[in-house]
mmCIF file with all atom_site columns, C-alpha atoms in Angstrom:
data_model
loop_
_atom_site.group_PDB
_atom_site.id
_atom_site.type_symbol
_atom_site.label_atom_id
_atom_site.label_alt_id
_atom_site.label_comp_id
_atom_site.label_asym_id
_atom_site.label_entity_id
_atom_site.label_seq_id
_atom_site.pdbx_PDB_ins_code
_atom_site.Cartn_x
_atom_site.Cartn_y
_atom_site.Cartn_z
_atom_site.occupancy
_atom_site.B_iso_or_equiv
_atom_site.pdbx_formal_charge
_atom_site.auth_seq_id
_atom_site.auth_comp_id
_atom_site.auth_asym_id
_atom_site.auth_atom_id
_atom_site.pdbx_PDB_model_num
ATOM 1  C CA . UNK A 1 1  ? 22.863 -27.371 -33.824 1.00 0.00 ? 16  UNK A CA 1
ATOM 2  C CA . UNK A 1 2  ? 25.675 -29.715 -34.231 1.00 0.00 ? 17  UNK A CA 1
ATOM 3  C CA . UNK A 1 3  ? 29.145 -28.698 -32.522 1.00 0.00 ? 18  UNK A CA 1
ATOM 4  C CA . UNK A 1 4  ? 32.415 -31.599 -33.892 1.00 0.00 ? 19  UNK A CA 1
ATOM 5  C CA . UNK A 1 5  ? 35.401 -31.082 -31.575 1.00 0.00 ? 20  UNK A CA 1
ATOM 6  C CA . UNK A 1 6  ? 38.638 -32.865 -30.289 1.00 0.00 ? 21  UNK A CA 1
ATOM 7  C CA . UNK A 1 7  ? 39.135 -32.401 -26.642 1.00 0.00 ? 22  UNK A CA 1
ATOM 8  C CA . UNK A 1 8  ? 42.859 -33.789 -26.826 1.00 0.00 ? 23  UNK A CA 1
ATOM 9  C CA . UNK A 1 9  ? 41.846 -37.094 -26.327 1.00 0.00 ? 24  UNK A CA 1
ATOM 10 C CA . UNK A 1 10 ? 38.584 -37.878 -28.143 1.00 0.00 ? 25  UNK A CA 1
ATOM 11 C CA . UNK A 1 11 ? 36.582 -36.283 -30.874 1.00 0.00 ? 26  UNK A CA 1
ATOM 12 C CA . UNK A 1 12 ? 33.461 -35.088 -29.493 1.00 0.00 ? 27  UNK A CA 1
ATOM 13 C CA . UNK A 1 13 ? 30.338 -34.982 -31.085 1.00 0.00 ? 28  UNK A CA 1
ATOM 14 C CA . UNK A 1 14 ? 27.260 -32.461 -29.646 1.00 0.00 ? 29  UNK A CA 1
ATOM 15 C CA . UNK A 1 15 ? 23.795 -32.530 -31.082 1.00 0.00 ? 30  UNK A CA 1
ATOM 16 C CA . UNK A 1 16 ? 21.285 -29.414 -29.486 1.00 0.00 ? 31  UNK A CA 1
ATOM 17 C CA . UNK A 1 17 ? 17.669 -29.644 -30.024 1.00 0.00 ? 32  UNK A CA 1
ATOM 18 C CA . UNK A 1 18 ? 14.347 -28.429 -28.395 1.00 0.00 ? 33  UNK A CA 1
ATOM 19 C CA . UNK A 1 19 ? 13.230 -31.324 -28.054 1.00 0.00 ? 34  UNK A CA 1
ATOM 20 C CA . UNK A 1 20 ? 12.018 -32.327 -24.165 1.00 0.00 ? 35  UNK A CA 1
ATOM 21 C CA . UNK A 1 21 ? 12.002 -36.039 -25.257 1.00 0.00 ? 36  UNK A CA 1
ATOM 22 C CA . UNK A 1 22 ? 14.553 -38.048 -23.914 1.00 0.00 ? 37  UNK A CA 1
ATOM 23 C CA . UNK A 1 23 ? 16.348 -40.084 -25.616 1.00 0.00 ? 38  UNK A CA 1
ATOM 24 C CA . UNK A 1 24 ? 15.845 -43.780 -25.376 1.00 0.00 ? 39  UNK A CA 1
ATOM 25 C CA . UNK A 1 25 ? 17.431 -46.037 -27.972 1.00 0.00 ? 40  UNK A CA 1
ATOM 26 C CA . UNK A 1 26 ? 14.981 -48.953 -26.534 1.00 0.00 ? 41  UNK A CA 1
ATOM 27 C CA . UNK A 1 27 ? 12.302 -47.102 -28.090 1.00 0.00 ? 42  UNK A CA 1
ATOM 28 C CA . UNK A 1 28 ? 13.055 -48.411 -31.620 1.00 0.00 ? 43  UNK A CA 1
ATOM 29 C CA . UNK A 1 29 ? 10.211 -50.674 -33.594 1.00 0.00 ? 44  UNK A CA 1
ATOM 30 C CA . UNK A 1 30 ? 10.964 -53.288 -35.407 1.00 0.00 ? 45  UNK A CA 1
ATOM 31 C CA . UNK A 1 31 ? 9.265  -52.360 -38.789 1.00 0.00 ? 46  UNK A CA 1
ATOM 32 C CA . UNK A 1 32 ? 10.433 -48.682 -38.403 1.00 0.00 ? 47  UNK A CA 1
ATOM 33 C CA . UNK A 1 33 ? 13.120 -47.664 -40.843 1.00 0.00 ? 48  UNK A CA 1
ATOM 34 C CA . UNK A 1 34 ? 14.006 -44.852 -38.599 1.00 0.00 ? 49  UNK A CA 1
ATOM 35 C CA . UNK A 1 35 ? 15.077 -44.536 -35.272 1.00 0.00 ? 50  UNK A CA 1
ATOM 36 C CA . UNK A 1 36 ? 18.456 -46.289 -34.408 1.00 0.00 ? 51  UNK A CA 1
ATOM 37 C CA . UNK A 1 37 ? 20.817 -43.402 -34.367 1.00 0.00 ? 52  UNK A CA 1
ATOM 38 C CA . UNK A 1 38 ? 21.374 -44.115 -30.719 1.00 0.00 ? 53  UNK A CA 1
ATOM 39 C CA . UNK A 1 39 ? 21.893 -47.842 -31.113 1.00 0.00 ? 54  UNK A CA 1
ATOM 40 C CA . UNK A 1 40 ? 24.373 -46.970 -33.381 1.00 0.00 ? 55  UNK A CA 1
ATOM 41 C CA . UNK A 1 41 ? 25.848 -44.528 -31.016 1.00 0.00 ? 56  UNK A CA 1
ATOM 42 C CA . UNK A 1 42 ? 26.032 -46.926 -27.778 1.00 0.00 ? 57  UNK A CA 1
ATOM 43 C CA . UNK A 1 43 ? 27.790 -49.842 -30.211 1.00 0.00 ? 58  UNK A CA 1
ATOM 44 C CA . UNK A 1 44 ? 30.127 -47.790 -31.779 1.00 0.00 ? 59  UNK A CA 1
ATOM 45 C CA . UNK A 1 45 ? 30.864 -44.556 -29.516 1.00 0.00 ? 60  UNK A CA 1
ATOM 46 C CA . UNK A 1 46 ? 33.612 -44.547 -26.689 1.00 0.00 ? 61  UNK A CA 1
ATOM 47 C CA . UNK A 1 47 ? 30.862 -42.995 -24.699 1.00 0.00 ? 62  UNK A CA 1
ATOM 48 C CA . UNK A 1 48 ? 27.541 -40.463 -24.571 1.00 0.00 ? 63  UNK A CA 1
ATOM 49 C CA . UNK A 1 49 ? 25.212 -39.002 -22.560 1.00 0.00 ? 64  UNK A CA 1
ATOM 50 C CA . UNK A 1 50 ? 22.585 -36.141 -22.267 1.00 0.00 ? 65  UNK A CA 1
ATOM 51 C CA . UNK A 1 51 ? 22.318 -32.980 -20.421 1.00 0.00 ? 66  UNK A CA 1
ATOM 52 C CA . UNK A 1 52 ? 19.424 -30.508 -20.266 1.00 0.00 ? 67  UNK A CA 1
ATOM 53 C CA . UNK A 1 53 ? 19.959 -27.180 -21.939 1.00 0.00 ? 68  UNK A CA 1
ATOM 54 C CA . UNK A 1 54 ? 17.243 -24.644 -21.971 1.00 0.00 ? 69  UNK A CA 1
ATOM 55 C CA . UNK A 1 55 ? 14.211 -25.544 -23.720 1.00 0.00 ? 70  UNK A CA 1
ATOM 56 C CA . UNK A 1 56 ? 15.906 -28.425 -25.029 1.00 0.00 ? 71  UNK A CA 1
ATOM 57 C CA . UNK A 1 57 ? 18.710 -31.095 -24.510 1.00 0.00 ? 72  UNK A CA 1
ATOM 58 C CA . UNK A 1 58 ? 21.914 -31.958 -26.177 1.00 0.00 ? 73  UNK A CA 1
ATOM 59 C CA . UNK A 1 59 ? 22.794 -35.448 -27.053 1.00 0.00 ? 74  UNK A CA 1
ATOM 60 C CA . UNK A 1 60 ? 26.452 -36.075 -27.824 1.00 0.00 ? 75  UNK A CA 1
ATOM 61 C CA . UNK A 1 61 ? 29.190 -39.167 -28.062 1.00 0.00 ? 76  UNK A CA 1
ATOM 62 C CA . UNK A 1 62 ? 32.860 -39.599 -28.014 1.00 0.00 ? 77  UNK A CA 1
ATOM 63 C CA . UNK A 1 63 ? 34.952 -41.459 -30.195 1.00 0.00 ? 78  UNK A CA 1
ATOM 64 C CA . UNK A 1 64 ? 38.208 -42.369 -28.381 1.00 0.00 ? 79  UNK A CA 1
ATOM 65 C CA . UNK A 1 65 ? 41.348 -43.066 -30.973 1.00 0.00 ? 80  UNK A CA 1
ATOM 66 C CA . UNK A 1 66 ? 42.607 -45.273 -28.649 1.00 0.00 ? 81  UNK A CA 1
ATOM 67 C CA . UNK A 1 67 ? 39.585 -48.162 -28.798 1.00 0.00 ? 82  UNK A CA 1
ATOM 68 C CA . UNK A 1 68 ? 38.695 -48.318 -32.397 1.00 0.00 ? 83  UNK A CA 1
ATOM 69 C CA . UNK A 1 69 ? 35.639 -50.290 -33.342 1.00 0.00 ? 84  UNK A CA 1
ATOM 70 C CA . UNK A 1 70 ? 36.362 -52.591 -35.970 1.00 0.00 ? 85  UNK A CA 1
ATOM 71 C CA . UNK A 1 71 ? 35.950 -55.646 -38.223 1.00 0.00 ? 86  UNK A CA 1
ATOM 72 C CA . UNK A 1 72 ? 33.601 -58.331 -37.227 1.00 0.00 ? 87  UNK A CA 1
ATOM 73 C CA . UNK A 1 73 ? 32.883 -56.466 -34.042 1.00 0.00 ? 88  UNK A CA 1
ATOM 74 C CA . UNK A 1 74 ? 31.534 -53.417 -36.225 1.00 0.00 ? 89  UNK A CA 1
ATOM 75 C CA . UNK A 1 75 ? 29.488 -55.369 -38.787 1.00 0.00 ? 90  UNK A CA 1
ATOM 76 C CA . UNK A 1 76 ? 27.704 -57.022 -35.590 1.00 0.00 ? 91  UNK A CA 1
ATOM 77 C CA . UNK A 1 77 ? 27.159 -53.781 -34.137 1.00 0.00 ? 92  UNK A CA 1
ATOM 78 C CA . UNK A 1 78 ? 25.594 -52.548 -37.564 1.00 0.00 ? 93  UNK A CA 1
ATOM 79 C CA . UNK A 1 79 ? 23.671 -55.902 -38.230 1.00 0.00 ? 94  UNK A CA 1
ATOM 80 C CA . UNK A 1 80 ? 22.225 -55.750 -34.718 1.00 0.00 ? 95  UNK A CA 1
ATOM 81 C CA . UNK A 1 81 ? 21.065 -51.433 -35.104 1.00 0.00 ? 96  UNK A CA 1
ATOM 82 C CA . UNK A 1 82 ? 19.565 -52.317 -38.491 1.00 0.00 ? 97  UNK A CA 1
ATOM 83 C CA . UNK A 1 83 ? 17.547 -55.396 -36.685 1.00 0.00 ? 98  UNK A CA 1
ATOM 84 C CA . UNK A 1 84 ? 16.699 -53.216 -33.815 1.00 0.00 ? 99  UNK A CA 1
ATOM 85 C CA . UNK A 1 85 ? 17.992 -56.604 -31.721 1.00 0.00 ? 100 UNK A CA 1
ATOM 86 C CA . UNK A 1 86 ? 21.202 -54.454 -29.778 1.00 0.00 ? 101 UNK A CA 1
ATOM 87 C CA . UNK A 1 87 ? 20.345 -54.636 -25.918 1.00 0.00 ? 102 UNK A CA 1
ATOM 88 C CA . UNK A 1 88 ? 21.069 -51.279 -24.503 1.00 0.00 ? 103 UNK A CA 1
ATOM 89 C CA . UNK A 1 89 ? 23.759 -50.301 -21.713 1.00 0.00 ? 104 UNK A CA 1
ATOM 90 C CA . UNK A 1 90 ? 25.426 -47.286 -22.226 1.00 0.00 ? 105 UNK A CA 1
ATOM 91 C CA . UNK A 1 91 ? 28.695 -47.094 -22.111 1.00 0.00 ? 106 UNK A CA 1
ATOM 92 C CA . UNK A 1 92 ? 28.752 -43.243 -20.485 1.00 0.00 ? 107 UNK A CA 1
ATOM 93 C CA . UNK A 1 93 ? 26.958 -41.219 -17.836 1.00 0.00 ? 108 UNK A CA 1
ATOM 94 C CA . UNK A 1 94 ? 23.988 -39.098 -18.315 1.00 0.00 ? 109 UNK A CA 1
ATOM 95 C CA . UNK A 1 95 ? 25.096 -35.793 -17.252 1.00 0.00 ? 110 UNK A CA 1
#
């Protein structure tokens, strides 16, 4: 399940599965075409996070309109995802 809202000050994106996996955007392999959603998300979100929820977990990320991400600081955020090269440090807390 995907819930989109604006809290006021950032759009808020939720993503629900049943999944107990974790999520870990280090886990990415280099000749994988899949799998860097979440490198994408720490270079280009405001902030995200996890929390548990029943048999599952929901993943989200906020986009602040205050601290766009753009030009040649998007494209190296892109490049770097699609080479699976973009160290990780999130930006937000784990809930």
């Amino acid at each position: 399940m995907v819930t989109v809202r604006w809290t006021g000050l950032r759009l808020r994106v939720e993503v629900a599965d049943s999944s107990l996996h974790l999520p870990d955007p280090s886990a990415t392999q280099d000749m994988v075409t899949g799998g860097r959603g979440l490198l994408l998300v720490a270079g280009l979100a405001h902030s995200w996070g996890w929390a548990p929820a029943g048999a599952g977990k929901v993943v989200w990320f906020e986009c602040a309109a205050d601290q766009p991400v753009t030009g040649d600081q998007r494209i190296a955020v892109l490049v770097d995802a699609a080479q699976a090269r973009t160290p990780f440090t999130s930006k937000g807390a784990h809930a």
